[in-house]
Coordinates of C-alpha atoms in Angstrom, one line a residue:
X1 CA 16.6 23.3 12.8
X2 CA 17.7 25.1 9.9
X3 CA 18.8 24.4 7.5
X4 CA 22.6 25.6 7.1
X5 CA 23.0 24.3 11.0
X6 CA 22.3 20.4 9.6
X7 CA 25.5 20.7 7.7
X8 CA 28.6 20.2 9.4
X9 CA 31.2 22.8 10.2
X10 CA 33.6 22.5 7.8
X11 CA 30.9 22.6 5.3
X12 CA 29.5 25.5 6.8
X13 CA 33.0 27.2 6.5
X14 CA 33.3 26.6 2.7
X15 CA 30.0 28.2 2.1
X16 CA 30.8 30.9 4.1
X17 CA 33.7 31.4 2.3
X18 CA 32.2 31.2 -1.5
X19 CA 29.5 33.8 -0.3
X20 CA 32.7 35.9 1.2
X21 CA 33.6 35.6 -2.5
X22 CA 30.8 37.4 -3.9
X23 CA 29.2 34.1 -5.5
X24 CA 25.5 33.5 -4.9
X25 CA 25.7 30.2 -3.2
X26 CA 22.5 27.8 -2.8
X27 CA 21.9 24.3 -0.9
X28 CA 19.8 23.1 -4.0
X29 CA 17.7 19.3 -4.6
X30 CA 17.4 16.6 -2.9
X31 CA 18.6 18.3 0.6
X32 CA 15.9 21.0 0.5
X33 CA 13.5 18.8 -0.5
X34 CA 13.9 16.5 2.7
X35 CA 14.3 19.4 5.1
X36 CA 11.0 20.3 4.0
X37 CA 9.8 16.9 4.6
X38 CA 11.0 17.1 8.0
X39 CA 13.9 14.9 7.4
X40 CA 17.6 15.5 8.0
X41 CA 19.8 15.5 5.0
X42 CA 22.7 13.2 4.7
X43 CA 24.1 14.6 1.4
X44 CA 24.0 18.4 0.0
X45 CA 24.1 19.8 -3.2
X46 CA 25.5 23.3 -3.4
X47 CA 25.2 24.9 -6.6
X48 CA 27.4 28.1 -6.7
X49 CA 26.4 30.8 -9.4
X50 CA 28.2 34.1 -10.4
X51 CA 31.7 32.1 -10.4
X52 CA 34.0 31.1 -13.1
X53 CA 35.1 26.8 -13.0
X54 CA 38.8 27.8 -12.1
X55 CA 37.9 30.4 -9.2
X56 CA 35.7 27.6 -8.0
X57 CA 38.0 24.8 -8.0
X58 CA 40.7 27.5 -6.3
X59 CA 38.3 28.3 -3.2
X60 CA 37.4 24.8 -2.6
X61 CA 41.3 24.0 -2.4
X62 CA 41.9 26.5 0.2
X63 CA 40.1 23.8 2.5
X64 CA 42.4 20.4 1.4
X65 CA 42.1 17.8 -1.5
X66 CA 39.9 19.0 -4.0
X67 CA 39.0 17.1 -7.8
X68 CA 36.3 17.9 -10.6
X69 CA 34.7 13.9 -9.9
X70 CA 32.0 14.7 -12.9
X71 CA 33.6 16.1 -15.3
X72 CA 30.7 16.4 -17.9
X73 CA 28.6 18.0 -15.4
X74 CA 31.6 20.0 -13.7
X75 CA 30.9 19.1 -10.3
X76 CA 33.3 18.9 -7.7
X77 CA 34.1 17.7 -4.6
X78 CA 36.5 17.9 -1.2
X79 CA 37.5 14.7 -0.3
X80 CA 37.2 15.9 3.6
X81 CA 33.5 16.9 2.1
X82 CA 32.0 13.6 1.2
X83 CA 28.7 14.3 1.7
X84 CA 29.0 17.5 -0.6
X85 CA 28.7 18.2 -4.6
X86 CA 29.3 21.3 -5.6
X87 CA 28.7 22.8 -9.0
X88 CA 27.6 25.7 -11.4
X89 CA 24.8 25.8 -13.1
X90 CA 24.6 24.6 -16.0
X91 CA 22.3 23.5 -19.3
X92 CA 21.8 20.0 -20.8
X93 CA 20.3 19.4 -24.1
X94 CA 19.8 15.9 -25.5
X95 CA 21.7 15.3 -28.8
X96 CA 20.8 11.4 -29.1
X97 CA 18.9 8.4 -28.5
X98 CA 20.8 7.2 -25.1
X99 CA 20.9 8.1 -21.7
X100 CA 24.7 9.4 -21.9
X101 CA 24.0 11.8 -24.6
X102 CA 23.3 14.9 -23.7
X103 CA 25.3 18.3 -24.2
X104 CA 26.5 20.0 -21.2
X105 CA 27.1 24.1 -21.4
X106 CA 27.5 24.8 -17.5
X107 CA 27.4 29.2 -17.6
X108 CA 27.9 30.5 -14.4
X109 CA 25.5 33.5 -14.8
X110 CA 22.4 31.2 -16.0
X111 CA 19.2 32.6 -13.7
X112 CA 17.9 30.2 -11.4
X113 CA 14.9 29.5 -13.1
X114 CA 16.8 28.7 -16.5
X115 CA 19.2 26.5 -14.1
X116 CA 16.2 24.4 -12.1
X117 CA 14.3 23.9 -15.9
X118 CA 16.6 20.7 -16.4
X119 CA 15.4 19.4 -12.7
X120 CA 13.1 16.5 -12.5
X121 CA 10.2 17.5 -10.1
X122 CA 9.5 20.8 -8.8
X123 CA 9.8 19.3 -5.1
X124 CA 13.4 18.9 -6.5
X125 CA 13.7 22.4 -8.4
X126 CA 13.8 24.0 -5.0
X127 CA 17.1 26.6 -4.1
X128 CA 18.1 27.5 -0.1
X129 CA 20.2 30.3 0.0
X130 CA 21.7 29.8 3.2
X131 CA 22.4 33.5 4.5
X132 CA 19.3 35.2 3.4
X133 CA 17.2 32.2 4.7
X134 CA 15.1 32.2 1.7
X135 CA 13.9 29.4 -0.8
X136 CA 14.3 30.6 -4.6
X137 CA 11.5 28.1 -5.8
X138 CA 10.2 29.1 -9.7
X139 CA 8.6 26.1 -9.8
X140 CA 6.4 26.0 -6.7
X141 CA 8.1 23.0 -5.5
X142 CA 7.4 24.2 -1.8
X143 CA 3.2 24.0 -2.7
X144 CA 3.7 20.8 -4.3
X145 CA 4.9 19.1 -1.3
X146 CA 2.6 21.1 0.8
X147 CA -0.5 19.4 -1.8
X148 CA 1.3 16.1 -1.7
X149 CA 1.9 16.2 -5.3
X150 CA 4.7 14.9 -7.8
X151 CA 5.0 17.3 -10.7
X152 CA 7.5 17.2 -13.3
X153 CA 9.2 20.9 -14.0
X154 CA 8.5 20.7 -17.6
X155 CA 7.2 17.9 -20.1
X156 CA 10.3 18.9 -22.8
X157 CA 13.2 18.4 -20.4
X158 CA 11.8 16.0 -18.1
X159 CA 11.4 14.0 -20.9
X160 CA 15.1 13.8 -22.4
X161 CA 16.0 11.1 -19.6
X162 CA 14.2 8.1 -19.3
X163 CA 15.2 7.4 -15.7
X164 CA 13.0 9.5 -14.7
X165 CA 9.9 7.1 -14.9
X166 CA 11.9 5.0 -12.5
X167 CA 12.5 8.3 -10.3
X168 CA 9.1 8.7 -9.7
X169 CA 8.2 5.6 -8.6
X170 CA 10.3 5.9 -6.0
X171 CA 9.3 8.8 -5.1
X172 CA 6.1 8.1 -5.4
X173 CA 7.3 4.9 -2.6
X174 CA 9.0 7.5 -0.3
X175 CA 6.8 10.1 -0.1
X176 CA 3.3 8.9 -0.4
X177 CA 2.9 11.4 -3.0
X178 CA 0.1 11.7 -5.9
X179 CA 1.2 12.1 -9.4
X180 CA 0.3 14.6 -11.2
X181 CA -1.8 13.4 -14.1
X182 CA 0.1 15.0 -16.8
X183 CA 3.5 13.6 -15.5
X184 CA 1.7 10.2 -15.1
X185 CA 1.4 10.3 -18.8
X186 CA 4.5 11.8 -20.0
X187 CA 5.8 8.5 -18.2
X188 CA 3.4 6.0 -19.6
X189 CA 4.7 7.8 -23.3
X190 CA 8.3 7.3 -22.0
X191 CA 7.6 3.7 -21.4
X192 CA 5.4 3.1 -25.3
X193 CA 8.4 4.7 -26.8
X194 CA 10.8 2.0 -25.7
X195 CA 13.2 4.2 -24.0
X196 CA 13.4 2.8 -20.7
X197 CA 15.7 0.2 -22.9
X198 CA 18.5 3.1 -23.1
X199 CA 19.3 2.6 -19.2
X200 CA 21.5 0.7 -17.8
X201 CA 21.5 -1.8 -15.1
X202 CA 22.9 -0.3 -12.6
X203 CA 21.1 3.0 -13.0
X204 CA 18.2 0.7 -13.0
X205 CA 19.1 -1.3 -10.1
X206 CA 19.8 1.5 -7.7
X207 CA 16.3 3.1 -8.6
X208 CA 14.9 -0.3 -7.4
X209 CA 16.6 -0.2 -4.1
X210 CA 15.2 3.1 -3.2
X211 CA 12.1 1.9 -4.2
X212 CA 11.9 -1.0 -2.1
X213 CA 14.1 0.3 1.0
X214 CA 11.1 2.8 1.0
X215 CA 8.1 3.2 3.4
X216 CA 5.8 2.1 1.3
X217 CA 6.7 0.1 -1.4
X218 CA 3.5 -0.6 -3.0
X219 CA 2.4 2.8 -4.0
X220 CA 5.7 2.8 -6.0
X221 CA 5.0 -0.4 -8.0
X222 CA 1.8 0.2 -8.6
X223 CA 3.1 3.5 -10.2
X224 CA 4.8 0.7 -12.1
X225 CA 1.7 -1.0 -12.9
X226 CA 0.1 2.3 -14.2
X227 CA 2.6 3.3 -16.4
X228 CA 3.5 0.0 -18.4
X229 CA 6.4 -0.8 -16.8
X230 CA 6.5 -3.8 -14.9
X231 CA 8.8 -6.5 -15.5
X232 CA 7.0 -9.5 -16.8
X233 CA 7.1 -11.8 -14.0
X234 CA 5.3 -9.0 -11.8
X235 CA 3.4 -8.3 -14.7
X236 CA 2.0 -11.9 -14.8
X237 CA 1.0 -12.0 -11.1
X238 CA -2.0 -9.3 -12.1
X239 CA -3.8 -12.3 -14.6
X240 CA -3.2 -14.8 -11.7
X241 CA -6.4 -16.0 -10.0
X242 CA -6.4 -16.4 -6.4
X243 CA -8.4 -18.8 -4.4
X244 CA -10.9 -16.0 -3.1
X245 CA -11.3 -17.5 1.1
X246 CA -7.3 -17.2 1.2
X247 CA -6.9 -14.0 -1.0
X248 CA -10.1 -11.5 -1.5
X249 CA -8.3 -9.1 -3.5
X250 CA -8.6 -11.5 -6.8
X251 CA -5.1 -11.8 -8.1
X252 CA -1.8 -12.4 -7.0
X253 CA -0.7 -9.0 -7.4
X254 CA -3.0 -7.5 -4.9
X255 CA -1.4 -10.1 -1.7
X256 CA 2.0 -9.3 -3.4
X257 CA 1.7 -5.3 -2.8
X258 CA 0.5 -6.3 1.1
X259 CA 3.1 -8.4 2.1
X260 CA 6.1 -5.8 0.9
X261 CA 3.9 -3.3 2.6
X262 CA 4.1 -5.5 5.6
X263 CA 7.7 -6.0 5.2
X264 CA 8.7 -2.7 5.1
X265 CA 7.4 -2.5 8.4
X266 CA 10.2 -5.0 9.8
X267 CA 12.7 -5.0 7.3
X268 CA 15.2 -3.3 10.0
X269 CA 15.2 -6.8 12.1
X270 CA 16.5 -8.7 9.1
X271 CA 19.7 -9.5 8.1
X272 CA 19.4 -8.3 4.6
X273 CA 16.8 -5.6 4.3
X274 CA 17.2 -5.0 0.8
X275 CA 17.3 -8.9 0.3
X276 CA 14.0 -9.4 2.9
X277 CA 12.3 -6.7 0.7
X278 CA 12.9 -8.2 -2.5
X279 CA 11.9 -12.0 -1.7
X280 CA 8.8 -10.1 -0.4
X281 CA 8.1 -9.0 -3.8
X282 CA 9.3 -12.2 -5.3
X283 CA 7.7 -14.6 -3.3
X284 CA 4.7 -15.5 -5.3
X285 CA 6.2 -15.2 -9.0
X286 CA 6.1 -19.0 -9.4
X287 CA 2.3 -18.5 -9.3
X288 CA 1.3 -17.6 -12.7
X289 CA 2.8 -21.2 -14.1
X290 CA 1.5 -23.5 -11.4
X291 CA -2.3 -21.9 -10.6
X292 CA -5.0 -23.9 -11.9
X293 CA -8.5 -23.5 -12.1
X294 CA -9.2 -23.6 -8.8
X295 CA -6.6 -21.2 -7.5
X296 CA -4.3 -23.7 -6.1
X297 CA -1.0 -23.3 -6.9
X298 CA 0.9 -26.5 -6.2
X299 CA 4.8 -26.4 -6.5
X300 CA 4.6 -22.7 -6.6
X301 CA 7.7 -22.2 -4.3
X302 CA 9.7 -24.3 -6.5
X303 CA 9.0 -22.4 -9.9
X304 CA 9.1 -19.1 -7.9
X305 CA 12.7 -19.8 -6.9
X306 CA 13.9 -20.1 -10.6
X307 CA 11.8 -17.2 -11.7
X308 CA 13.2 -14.8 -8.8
X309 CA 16.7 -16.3 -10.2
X310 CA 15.5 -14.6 -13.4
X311 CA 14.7 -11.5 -12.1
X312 CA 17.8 -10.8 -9.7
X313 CA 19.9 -11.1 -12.4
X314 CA 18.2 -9.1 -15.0
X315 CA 17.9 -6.1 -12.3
X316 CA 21.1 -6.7 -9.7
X317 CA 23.8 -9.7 -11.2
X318 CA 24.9 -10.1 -7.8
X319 CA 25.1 -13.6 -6.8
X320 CA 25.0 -13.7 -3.1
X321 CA 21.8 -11.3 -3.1
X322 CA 20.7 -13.6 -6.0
X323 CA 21.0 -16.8 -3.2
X324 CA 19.7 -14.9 -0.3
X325 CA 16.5 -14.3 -2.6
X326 CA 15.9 -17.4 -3.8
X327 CA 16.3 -19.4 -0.8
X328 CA 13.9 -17.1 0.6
X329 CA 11.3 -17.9 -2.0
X330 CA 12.1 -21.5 -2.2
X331 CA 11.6 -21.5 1.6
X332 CA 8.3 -19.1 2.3
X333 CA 6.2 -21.7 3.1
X334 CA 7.9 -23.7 4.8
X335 CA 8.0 -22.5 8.7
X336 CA 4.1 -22.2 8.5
X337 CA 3.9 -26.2 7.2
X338 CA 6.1 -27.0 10.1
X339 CA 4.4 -24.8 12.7
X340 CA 0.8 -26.5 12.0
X341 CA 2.1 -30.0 11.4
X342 CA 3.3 -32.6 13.5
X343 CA 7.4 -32.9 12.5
X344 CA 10.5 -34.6 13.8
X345 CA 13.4 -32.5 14.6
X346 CA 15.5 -34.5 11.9
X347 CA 13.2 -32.6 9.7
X348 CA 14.1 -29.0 11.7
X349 CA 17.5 -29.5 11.3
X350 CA 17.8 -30.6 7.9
X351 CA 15.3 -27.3 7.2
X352 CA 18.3 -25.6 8.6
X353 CA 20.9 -27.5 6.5
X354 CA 19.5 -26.2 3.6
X355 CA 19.3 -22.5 4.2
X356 CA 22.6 -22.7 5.7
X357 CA 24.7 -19.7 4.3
X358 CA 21.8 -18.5 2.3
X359 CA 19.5 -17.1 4.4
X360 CA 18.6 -16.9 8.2
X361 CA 16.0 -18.6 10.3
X362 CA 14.9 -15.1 11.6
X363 CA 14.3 -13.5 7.8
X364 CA 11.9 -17.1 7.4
X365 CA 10.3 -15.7 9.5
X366 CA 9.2 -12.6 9.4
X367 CA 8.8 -13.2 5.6
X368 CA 6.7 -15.8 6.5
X369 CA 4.9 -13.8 9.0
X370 CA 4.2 -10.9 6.2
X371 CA 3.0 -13.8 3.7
X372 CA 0.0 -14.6 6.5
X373 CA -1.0 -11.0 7.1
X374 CA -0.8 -10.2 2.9
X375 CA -3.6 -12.9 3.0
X376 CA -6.7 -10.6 3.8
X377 CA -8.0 -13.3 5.7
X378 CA -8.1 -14.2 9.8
X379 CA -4.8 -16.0 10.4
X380 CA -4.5 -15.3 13.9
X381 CA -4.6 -19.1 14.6
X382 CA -1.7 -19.5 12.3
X383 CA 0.3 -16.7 13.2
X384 CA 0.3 -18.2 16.9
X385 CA 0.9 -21.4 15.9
X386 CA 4.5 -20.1 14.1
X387 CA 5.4 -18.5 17.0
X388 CA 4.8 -21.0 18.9
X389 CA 7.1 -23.4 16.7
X390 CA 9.1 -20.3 17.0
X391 CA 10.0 -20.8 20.7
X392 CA 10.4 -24.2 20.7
X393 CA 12.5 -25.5 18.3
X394 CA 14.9 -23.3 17.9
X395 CA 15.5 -23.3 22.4
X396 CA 15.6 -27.1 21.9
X397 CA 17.8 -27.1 19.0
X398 CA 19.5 -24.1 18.5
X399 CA 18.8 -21.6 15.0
X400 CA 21.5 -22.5 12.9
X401 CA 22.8 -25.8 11.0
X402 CA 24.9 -27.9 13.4
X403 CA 28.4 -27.9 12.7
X404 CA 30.0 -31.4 10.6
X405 CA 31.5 -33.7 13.8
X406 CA 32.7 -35.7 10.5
X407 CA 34.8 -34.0 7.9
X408 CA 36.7 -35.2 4.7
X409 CA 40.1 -36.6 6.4
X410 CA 37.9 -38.6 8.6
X411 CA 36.4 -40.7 5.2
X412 CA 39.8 -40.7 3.9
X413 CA 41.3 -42.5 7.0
X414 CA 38.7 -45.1 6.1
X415 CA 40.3 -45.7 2.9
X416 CA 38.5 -44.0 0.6
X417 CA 40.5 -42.2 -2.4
X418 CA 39.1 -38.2 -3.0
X419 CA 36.7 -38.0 -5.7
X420 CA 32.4 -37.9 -5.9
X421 CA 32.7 -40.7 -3.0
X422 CA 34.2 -38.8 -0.3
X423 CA 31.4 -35.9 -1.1
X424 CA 28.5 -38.6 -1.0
X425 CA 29.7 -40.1 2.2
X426 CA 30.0 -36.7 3.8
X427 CA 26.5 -36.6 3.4
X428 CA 25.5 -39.7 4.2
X429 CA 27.7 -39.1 8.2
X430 CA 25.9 -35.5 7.9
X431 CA 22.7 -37.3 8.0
X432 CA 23.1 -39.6 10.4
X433 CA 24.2 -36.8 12.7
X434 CA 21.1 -34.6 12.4
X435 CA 19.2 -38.1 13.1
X436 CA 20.6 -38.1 16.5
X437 CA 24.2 -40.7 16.0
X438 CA 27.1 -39.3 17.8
X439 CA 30.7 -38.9 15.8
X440 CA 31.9 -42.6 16.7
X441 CA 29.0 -44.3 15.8
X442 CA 28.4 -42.3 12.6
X443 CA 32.1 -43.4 11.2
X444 CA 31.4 -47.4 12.5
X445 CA 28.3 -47.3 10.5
X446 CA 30.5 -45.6 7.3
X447 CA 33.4 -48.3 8.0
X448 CA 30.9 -51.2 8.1
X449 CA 28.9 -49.5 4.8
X450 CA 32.8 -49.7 2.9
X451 CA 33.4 -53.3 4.2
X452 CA 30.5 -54.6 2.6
X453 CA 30.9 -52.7 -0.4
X454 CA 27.6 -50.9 -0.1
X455 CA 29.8 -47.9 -0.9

């Protein structure tokens, strides 16, 4: 399909219209570069030369609400248009040390070539003009994806922002894409500098989430890993030993990069993608402090939920994500103890207790299942054994933490005052429920507990 037929018709009409008004008028970035891939755009750039800001803004209004949303970059969009930036060309020059600073001159009757200069990679330096069907392309964008190659449009500009080291590890996630060598290093000097320091954490952040929402995670971080970039508690997993019959591949890092590979691949039956992909990567960060010299690494769950605590809120701050994560780390081995061991269903539904309103039975696991296959080694036996747990359990006693059948007016018609011993009796009655005692017999055994002043 091509490529002015993926956008929808209103969008087709404003373009139509622009060109009607004599302006040269491209579908430019991220758009061409994924119809090239053979994937549909969702969002289009359209940069529109030969046209002064105020006869732009006054076309675009001829089709509803219309505002200039980046004002420093003079791009604009139609609130009926969601999916659509449009802008001018324009220059950007950096005048200081941080991400924000650069100069902006947007001239209307830059070339193209001058225009794409300030583009990251070629395969994103790539103009459609829409009614000629041709690709204006002074880059060779369209032979780097053709070669499978990330190359940066040129070392000086590329340079100027920082976040582009995090760009192409993304990238490099998404596409399966080689880096060219000489980009590889302009990023490794980006990193000695110090200047990924400049970003902030939400530019950071959503860099993070397209690299691990993407098809292949690993190739991304280990762009990372090349680079210098690494946060430290990834960093540490390379110089962790791993027992060599459970994990081949030396170090911790090498089962890490499997299992997200592996999650990628089922991330869509999770509740929380972006939360299954990042206890994926997290699992194993409480290994570097609990390995010893044999390679086992004893409490490792327990450390690794405090360190992926550390982690979620250096790169995301957001607390429910930060829970999801950590219960999931806290919790990786769990399902596979219980499914080759012999335990009582008290146990089961206390296990679901705890990761009640954290995570989900299901995300356990297939996280668990992508920790076995990241091992390198036959776990056939085990994977059959956790599905067999799998089916049996959860029919006999359902997937989710039952409900309380005592709450806190119950204790307080016993007597007792609120305060820390309505909370600790709570717990007690929520016990004694998930070890089988019905709602009448769990308050006679809290009444007795207060008559004799156990309580």
């Amino acid at each position: 399909m091509e490529l002015m037929e993926q956008c929808s018709p209103l969008l087709q009409r404003v373009l139509t219209y622009l060109h009607d008004k004599k302006a040269k008028v491209y579908l430019v970035g991220g758009c061409v570069r994924d119809h090239l891939l053979g994937i549909r755009p969702k969002d289009f750039d359209i940069e529109v030369y030969g046209m002064r800001e105020a006869d732009l803004f006054a076309a675009l209004k001829q089709f509803g609400e219309c505002d200039l949303v980046g004002k420093q970059f003079g791009i604009y969009k139609l609130f009926k248009l969601p999916e659509a930036d449009f802008a001018l060309p324009r220059r950007e020059v950096l005048i200081g040390s941080k991400h924000r600073d650069f100069a902006i001159e947007v001239d209307p009757w830059l070339s193209e070539k001058e225009a794409c200069r300030r583009r990251d990679f070629t395969m994103n330096a790539i103009l459609y003009d829409p009614f000629t069907k041709s690709y204006v392309d002074p880059y060779d964008g369209r032979k780097d994806i053709q070669a499978g190659i990330i190359r940066a449009v040129d070392p000086h500009t590329f340079s100027e922002d920082p976040l582009r080291v995090y760009r192409l590890a993304q990238f490099t996630a998404r596409t399966g894409f080689k880096v060219e060598e000489a980009t590889r290093r302009l990023c490794s000097q980006i990193v000695a500098d110090g200047r990924l320091k400049s970003l902030s954490k939400e530019r950071i952040r959503e860099e993070y989430t397209k690299l691990m929402l993407a098809k292949k995670p690993s190739l991304g971080l280990v762009l990372m890993q090349e680079v210098g970039m690494l946060h430290p508690l990834l960093e540490a997993l390379i110089h962790t030993h791993q027992r060599p019959d459970y994990h081949p591949g030396g170090s911790a890092w090498i089962p890490t990069l499997l299992v997200v590979d592996e999650a990628s691949q089922v991330k869509h039956l999770t509740s929380n993608p972006l939360g299954f992909m990042l206890s994926a990567l997290l699992h194993d960060v409480g290994k570097p402090e609990t390995t010893d010299d044999f390679g086992h690494a004893i409490g490792h769950e327990v450390i690794g939920e405090k360190r992926a605590r550390q982690f979620m809120r250096a790169i995301y701050g957001q607390k429910k994500l930060e829970n999801y994560v950590a219960m999931n780390v806290y919790c990786h081995l769990k399902l596979m103890v219980y499914a080759t061991s012999s335990i009582r269903d008290k146990t089961y539904l206390k296990f679901l207790a705890l990761i009640n309103g954290k995570t989900t039975l299901n995300d356990l696991y297939y996280l668990t299942m992508c920790d076995a296959r990241g091992c390198q080694t036959d776990v056939q036996h085990s994977l059959q054994a956790l599905d067999r747990f799998m089916h049996d359990y959860p029919s006999r006693l359902g997937s989710t933490a039952p409900q309380p059948l005592v709450n806190g007016s119950d204790v307080m018609a016993l007597g007792v005052q609120p305060g820390p011993q309505v909370k600790a009796l709570l717990q007690e009655a929520y016990d004694l429920q998930l070890g089988g005692h019905q709602r009448s017999g769990i308050l006679k055994v809290l009444k007795r507990r207060l008559e004799d002043g156990t309580e």
